[in-house]
C-alpha positions as semicolon CSV with decimal commas, in nm:
position;residue;x (nm);y (nm);z (nm)
1;M;-8,551;-9,258;-5,900
2;A;-8,239;-9,323;-5,632
3;L;-7,902;-9,279;-5,659
4;M;-7,676;-9,623;-5,599
5;K;-8,045;-9,724;-5,422
6;V;-7,920;-10,093;-5,157
7;K;-8,188;-10,326;-5,060
8;F;-8,102;-10,389;-4,647
9;D;-8,140;-10,635;-4,403
10;L;-8,174;-10,577;-3,998
11;K;-7,809;-10,753;-4,036
12;K;-7,652;-10,542;-4,308
13;R;-7,846;-10,261;-4,136
14;V;-7,627;-10,336;-3,820
15;K;-7,296;-10,450;-4,087
16;L;-7,283;-10,137;-4,264
17;A;-7,359;-9,958;-3,909
18;Q;-7,020;-10,093;-3,714
19;T;-6,832;-10,063;-4,059
20;V;-6,936;-9,679;-4,085
21;W;-6,810;-9,598;-3,705
22;F;-6,528;-9,817;-3,707
23;M;-6,445;-9,532;-4,058
24;Y;-6,523;-9,294;-3,849
25;W;-6,294;-9,292;-3,573
26;F;-6,000;-9,359;-3,863
27;A;-6,157;-9,042;-3,973
28;V;-6,058;-8,916;-3,643
29;M;-5,715;-9,046;-3,719
30;A;-5,712;-8,867;-4,029
31;G;-5,796;-8,554;-3,890
32;V;-5,520;-8,529;-3,572
33;L;-5,309;-8,617;-3,883
34;V;-5,404;-8,254;-4,097
35;F;-5,356;-8,071;-3,778
36;S;-5,002;-8,259;-3,714
37;M;-4,910;-8,162;-4,079
38;G;-5,043;-7,784;-4,004
39;L;-4,878;-7,739;-3,685
40;F;-4,513;-7,877;-3,795
41;F;-4,547;-7,615;-4,133
42;K;-4,602;-7,331;-3,966
43;I;-4,380;-7,409;-3,672
44;E;-4,136;-7,435;-4,049
45;L;-4,263;-7,153;-4,134
46;R;-4,146;-6,969;-3,829
47;K;-3,776;-7,121;-3,764
48;R;-3,682;-6,841;-4,132
49;S;-3,954;-6,565;-4,076
50;E;-3,694;-6,305;-4,032
51;L;-3,647;-6,411;-4,375
52;M;-3,994;-6,347;-4,528
53;D;-4,172;-6,026;-4,677
54;N;-4,559;-6,072;-4,521
55;N;-4,770;-6,324;-4,260
56;E;-4,945;-6,414;-4,496
57;S;-4,765;-6,738;-4,535
58;H;-4,897;-6,840;-4,208
59;F;-5,248;-6,834;-4,336
60;L;-5,219;-7,177;-4,463
61;P;-5,032;-7,407;-4,137
62;N;-5,326;-7,171;-3,967
63;L;-5,615;-7,350;-4,219
64;L;-5,479;-7,709;-4,161
65;I;-5,508;-7,656;-3,814
66;L;-5,863;-7,529;-3,824
67;M;-5,941;-7,813;-4,083
68;G;-5,767;-8,079;-3,850
69;L;-5,922;-7,971;-3,514
70;L;-6,290;-7,970;-3,703
71;A;-6,236;-8,264;-3,893
72;C;-6,209;-8,488;-3,542
73;G;-6,496;-8,219;-3,393
74;I;-6,720;-8,409;-3,677
75;N;-6,581;-8,693;-3,712
76;A;-6,678;-8,729;-3,364
77;F;-6,996;-8,696;-3,380
78;G;-7,007;-8,882;-3,659
79;G;-6,902;-9,170;-3,463
80;K;-7,108;-9,169;-3,194
81;V;-7,449;-9,092;-3,419
82;C;-7,370;-9,460;-3,639
83;Y;-7,345;-9,614;-3,245
84;D;-7,626;-9,494;-3,156
85;S;-7,806;-9,617;-3,494
86;L;-7,784;-9,928;-3,371
87;D;-8,053;-9,851;-3,075
88;P;-8,404;-9,717;-3,241
89;V;-8,456;-9,474;-2,945
90;K;-8,093;-9,338;-2,927
91;F;-8,130;-9,295;-3,277
92;A;-8,446;-9,098;-3,259
93;K;-8,269;-8,802;-3,131
94;W;-8,006;-8,794;-3,410
95;K;-8,271;-8,793;-3,679
96;P;-8,425;-8,426;-3,723
97;M;-8,000;-8,289;-3,814
98;L;-7,910;-8,598;-3,913
99;K;-7,997;-8,366;-4,298
100;T;-7,810;-8,090;-4,186
101;F;-7,556;-8,234;-4,042
102;L;-7,487;-8,438;-4,348
103;V;-7,483;-8,107;-4,524
104;F;-7,278;-7,999;-4,353
105;C;-7,006;-8,277;-4,463
106;V;-7,044;-8,267;-4,807
107;G;-6,943;-7,782;-4,724
108;F;-6,700;-7,935;-4,480
109;N;-6,524;-8,155;-4,780
110;A;-6,546;-7,971;-5,094
111;L;-6,317;-7,706;-4,859
112;L;-6,048;-7,977;-4,820
113;V;-6,078;-8,049;-5,167
114;V;-6,028;-7,609;-5,199
115;T;-5,722;-7,674;-4,901
116;A;-5,498;-7,925;-5,086
117;L;-5,491;-7,763;-5,430
118;L;-5,383;-7,420;-5,134
119;C;-5,057;-7,624;-5,094
120;F;-4,987;-7,722;-5,402
121;L;-5,027;-7,331;-5,546
122;M;-4,859;-7,195;-5,218
123;R;-4,507;-7,232;-5,426
124;I;-4,612;-6,880;-5,634
125;P;-4,718;-6,671;-5,360
126;L;-4,439;-6,796;-5,152
127;Q;-4,170;-6,698;-5,478
128;F;-4,200;-6,361;-5,409
129;T;-4,200;-6,321;-4,997
130;L;-3,869;-6,564;-4,996
131;A;-3,778;-6,315;-5,242
132;E;-3,812;-5,962;-5,066
133;G;-3,776;-6,138;-4,737
134;L;-3,422;-6,304;-4,846
135;R;-3,371;-5,954;-5,065
136;N;-3,398;-5,660;-4,761
137;G;-3,242;-5,913;-4,493
138;M;-2,881;-5,878;-4,681
139;K;-2,935;-5,518;-4,665
140;F;-2,913;-5,620;-4,321
141;Y;-2,640;-5,907;-4,242
142;K;-2,342;-5,607;-4,144
143;D;-2,569;-5,465;-3,886
144;T;-2,500;-5,690;-3,612
145;D;-2,507;-5,372;-3,313
146;T;-2,817;-5,317;-3,407
147;P;-3,105;-5,396;-3,224
148;G;-3,340;-5,569;-3,354
149;R;-3,148;-5,697;-3,646
150;C;-2,857;-5,788;-3,474
151;Y;-2,968;-6,138;-3,541
152;M;-3,028;-6,095;-3,896
153;K;-2,638;-6,243;-4,009
154;R;-2,653;-6,557;-3,782
155;T;-2,976;-6,607;-3,957
156;L;-2,825;-6,599;-4,285
157;D;-2,509;-6,822;-4,207
158;L;-2,747;-7,135;-4,005
159;M;-2,925;-7,112;-4,313
160;Q;-2,678;-7,116;-4,642
161;M;-2,509;-7,322;-4,507
162;E;-2,812;-7,565;-4,392
163;F;-2,962;-7,549;-4,743
164;R;-2,630;-7,520;-4,957
165;C;-2,703;-7,203;-5,090
166;C;-2,579;-6,891;-5,175
167;G;-2,712;-6,500;-5,189
168;N;-3,187;-6,450;-5,297
169;D;-3,042;-6,560;-5,691
170;N;-2,712;-6,727;-5,714
171;Y;-2,327;-6,597;-5,422
172;R;-2,327;-6,249;-5,690
173;D;-2,614;-6,119;-5,545
174;W;-2,349;-6,046;-5,219
175;F;-2,155;-5,832;-5,508
176;E;-2,363;-5,558;-5,554
177;I;-2,494;-5,456;-5,091
178;Q;-2,229;-5,418;-4,826
179;W;-2,240;-5,680;-4,642
180;V;-1,963;-5,618;-4,425
181;S;-1,995;-5,320;-4,092
182;N;-1,842;-5,037;-4,080
183;R;-1,709;-5,156;-3,736
184;Y;-1,454;-5,334;-3,919
185;L;-1,402;-5,158;-4,231
186;D;-1,090;-4,954;-4,155
187;F;-1,094;-4,628;-4,330
188;A;-0,795;-4,485;-4,339
189;A;-0,738;-4,745;-4,598
190;K;-0,659;-4,661;-4,941
191;E;-0,818;-4,964;-5,077
192;V;-1,161;-4,889;-4,873
193;K;-1,148;-4,525;-4,920
194;D;-1,178;-4,693;-5,313
195;R;-1,400;-4,850;-5,254
196;I;-1,648;-4,631;-5,088
197;G;-1,537;-4,375;-5,319
198;S;-1,633;-4,500;-5,608
199;N;-1,972;-4,630;-5,518
200;V;-2,242;-4,296;-5,542
201;D;-2,497;-4,468;-5,277
202;G;-2,153;-4,439;-5,007
203;Q;-2,110;-4,826;-4,950
204;Y;-1,814;-5,078;-4,970
205;L;-1,934;-5,326;-5,230
206;M;-1,632;-5,629;-5,326
207;D;-1,692;-5,907;-5,553
208;G;-1,671;-6,140;-5,223
209;V;-1,909;-6,321;-5,065
210;P;-1,998;-6,482;-4,647
211;F;-1,797;-6,745;-4,537
212;S;-2,164;-6,933;-4,532
213;C;-2,143;-6,976;-4,901
214;C;-1,843;-7,201;-4,938
215;N;-1,884;-7,529;-4,951
216;P;-1,734;-7,816;-4,747
217;S;-1,682;-8,043;-5,031
218;S;-1,377;-7,816;-5,253
219;P;-1,033;-7,950;-5,211
220;R;-0,897;-7,647;-5,267
221;P;-0,900;-7,371;-4,948
222;C;-1,256;-7,212;-5,065
223;I;-1,222;-6,867;-5,240
224;Q;-1,419;-6,646;-5,070
225;Y;-1,277;-6,257;-5,164
226;Q;-1,141;-6,080;-5,475
227;M;-1,352;-6,392;-5,637
228;T;-1,320;-6,193;-5,951
229;N;-0,973;-6,103;-5,983
230;N;-0,763;-6,413;-6,131
231;T;-0,425;-6,267;-5,975
232;A;-0,531;-6,273;-5,609
233;H;-0,462;-6,647;-5,692
234;Y;-0,257;-6,873;-5,732
235;S;-0,359;-7,110;-6,043
236;Y;-0,747;-6,938;-6,070
237;D;-0,969;-6,757;-6,391
238;H;-1,236;-6,723;-6,251
239;Y;-1,403;-6,778;-6,611
240;T;-1,346;-7,156;-6,612
241;E;-1,305;-7,264;-6,216
242;E;-1,466;-7,431;-6,028
243;L;-1,607;-7,190;-5,802
244;N;-1,590;-7,360;-5,443
245;V;-1,872;-7,151;-5,294
246;W;-2,271;-7,232;-5,370
247;K;-2,375;-7,187;-5,704
248;R;-2,727;-7,220;-5,571
249;G;-2,940;-6,914;-5,504
250;C;-3,145;-6,936;-5,122
251;R;-3,423;-6,840;-5,257
252;D;-3,455;-7,160;-5,476
253;A;-3,327;-7,399;-5,230
254;M;-3,634;-7,302;-4,987
255;L;-3,868;-7,323;-5,266
256;S;-3,804;-7,666;-5,347
257;Y;-3,722;-7,719;-4,976
258;Y;-4,128;-7,588;-4,881
259;G;-4,274;-7,693;-5,225
260;G;-4,255;-8,022;-5,176
261;M;-4,320;-8,002;-4,806
262;M;-4,702;-7,836;-4,937
263;N;-4,709;-8,150;-5,214
264;V;-4,633;-8,428;-4,945
265;I;-4,922;-8,222;-4,755
266;G;-5,135;-8,145;-4,988
267;A;-5,139;-8,502;-5,122
268;L;-5,288;-8,671;-4,777
269;V;-5,542;-8,410;-4,751
270;L;-5,719;-8,536;-5,086
271;L;-5,609;-8,904;-4,885
272;V;-5,852;-8,765;-4,583
273;T;-6,100;-8,542;-4,820
274;L;-6,131;-8,965;-4,972
275;V;-6,156;-9,076;-4,666
276;E;-6,407;-8,820;-4,497
277;I;-6,622;-8,866;-4,800
278;A;-6,635;-9,264;-4,767
279;V;-6,807;-9,207;-4,454
280;T;-7,034;-8,883;-4,578
281;V;-7,226;-9,173;-4,744
282;G;-7,214;-9,357;-4,542
283;L;-7,356;-9,224;-4,292
284;Q;-7,642;-9,120;-4,627
285;Y;-7,714;-9,534;-4,567
286;V;-7,724;-9,502;-4,307
287;D;-7,896;-9,241;-4,216
288;T;-8,168;-9,413;-4,536
289;S;-8,202;-9,689;-4,431
290;L;-8,374;-9,655;-4,129
291;S;-8,595;-9,386;-4,262
292;T;-8,708;-9,665;-4,563
293;L;-8,825;-9,948;-4,297
294;A;-9,054;-10,172;-4,456
295;N;-9,200;-10,140;-4,119
296;P;-9,032;-9,960;-3,790
297;E;-9,202;-10,109;-3,550
298;D;-8,999;-10,426;-3,629
299;P;-8,637;-10,393;-3,674
300;E;-8,610;-10,690;-3,884
301;S;-8,781;-10,562;-4,138
302;E;-8,554;-10,487;-4,518
303;S;-8,511;-10,116;-4,591
304;E;-8,368;-9,938;-4,890
305;G;-8,041;-9,685;-4,841
306;W;-7,918;-9,437;-5,100
307;I;-7,672;-9,125;-5,135
308;L;-7,882;-8,936;-5,373
309;E;-8,301;-9,010;-5,385
310;K;-8,281;-8,827;-5,672
311;T;-8,044;-8,868;-6,043
312;V;-7,786;-8,601;-5,994
313;K;-7,970;-8,373;-6,215
314;E;-8,311;-8,428;-6,100
315;T;-8,074;-8,302;-5,774
316;F;-7,925;-8,007;-5,928
317;T;-8,300;-7,863;-6,093
318;D;-8,455;-7,899;-5,730
319;I;-8,127;-7,706;-5,553
320;M;-8,145;-7,445;-5,924
321;D;-8,623;-7,443;-5,824
322;K;-8,536;-7,322;-5,461
323;M;-8,291;-7,119;-5,500
324;K;-8,503;-6,918;-5,753
325;A;-8,786;-6,925;-5,522
326;M;-8,626;-6,765;-5,271
327;G;-8,492;-6,515;-5,477
328;K;-8,857;-6,481;-5,596
329;G;-8,959;-6,435;-5,183
330;S;-8,716;-6,156;-5,131
331;K;-8,854;-5,985;-5,402
332;V;-9,191;-6,016;-5,307
333;E;-9,145;-5,905;-4,915
334;E;-8,979;-5,593;-5,051
335;G;-9,208;-5,515;-5,255
336;D;-9,479;-5,519;-5,020
337;E;-9,210;-5,314;-4,767
338;A;-9,150;-5,029;-4,993
339;A;-9,554;-5,081;-5,053
340;I;-9,620;-5,009;-4,683
341;A;-9,391;-4,691;-4,654
342;T;-9,559;-4,503;-4,989
343;V;-9,889;-4,613;-4,812
344;S;-9,746;-4,448;-4,514
């Protein structure tokens, strides 16, 4: 028994073809949207690619771009088929390839769902990518004279000001690395010698952060040096004082930014998937309604359309039987080849 069988006359078939044609061109615009979202996300990632540990994060925007281009091509072809379905002569040339095209559309819809799920799940790998990338970037902050790294200070400063964050996990991450270049250190000064001598790695560590960590909304001047030394500042206690630097770590801030962006893109891709499923179902009805004309020579005769020729269970059983038959066929061929080889 066919699934969701519907009876059609000429007027209904024409109206169906016109509706599905319009939906297909709407789906083309949806494909352009997916392409645009992938391109936008790729540009956003490239803006801060120096702060990411690898290039795997670009897999998803590349996939979105590819899916957008495929959607435009598939839907444009489907729209052409629906337009030609109003003319039996023109539709005849598309008829042999329609079943293959519909199967391809089902696979494409499944891939769209996977793409949407990847958008929602990207937060997990991105978290590790940002953590390692920010950690390495902070180490290179002082290398303003080193080719290939001289841009890192500017990149990190702009990021901390834009995202209102400081450090990787928090502002104390700057206490654990030397972020002041040796070029600006007076190695004859006792304080510099003591700080370098007290560290086994010979680095100049201090309880201070770059100026880009300062919160401009704070009422008092920014305390960015000797942040844990209460005697260095008037009326200051770093245990109770509301510090006037950003408390939030940049990994959390950027993860929230990119994660929110990907949640929106994932939701939009799911909506596009619903549109793609609708046009696929519509094209199936167009195909079956034209294939079951009571009198093929009379275009005004009645016909029936359906989504599946059999029930879901029967269709699944038929597919499994065909796959088993193909498997047995390949085993028989292998056995025949082995027998021939033995005889020879």
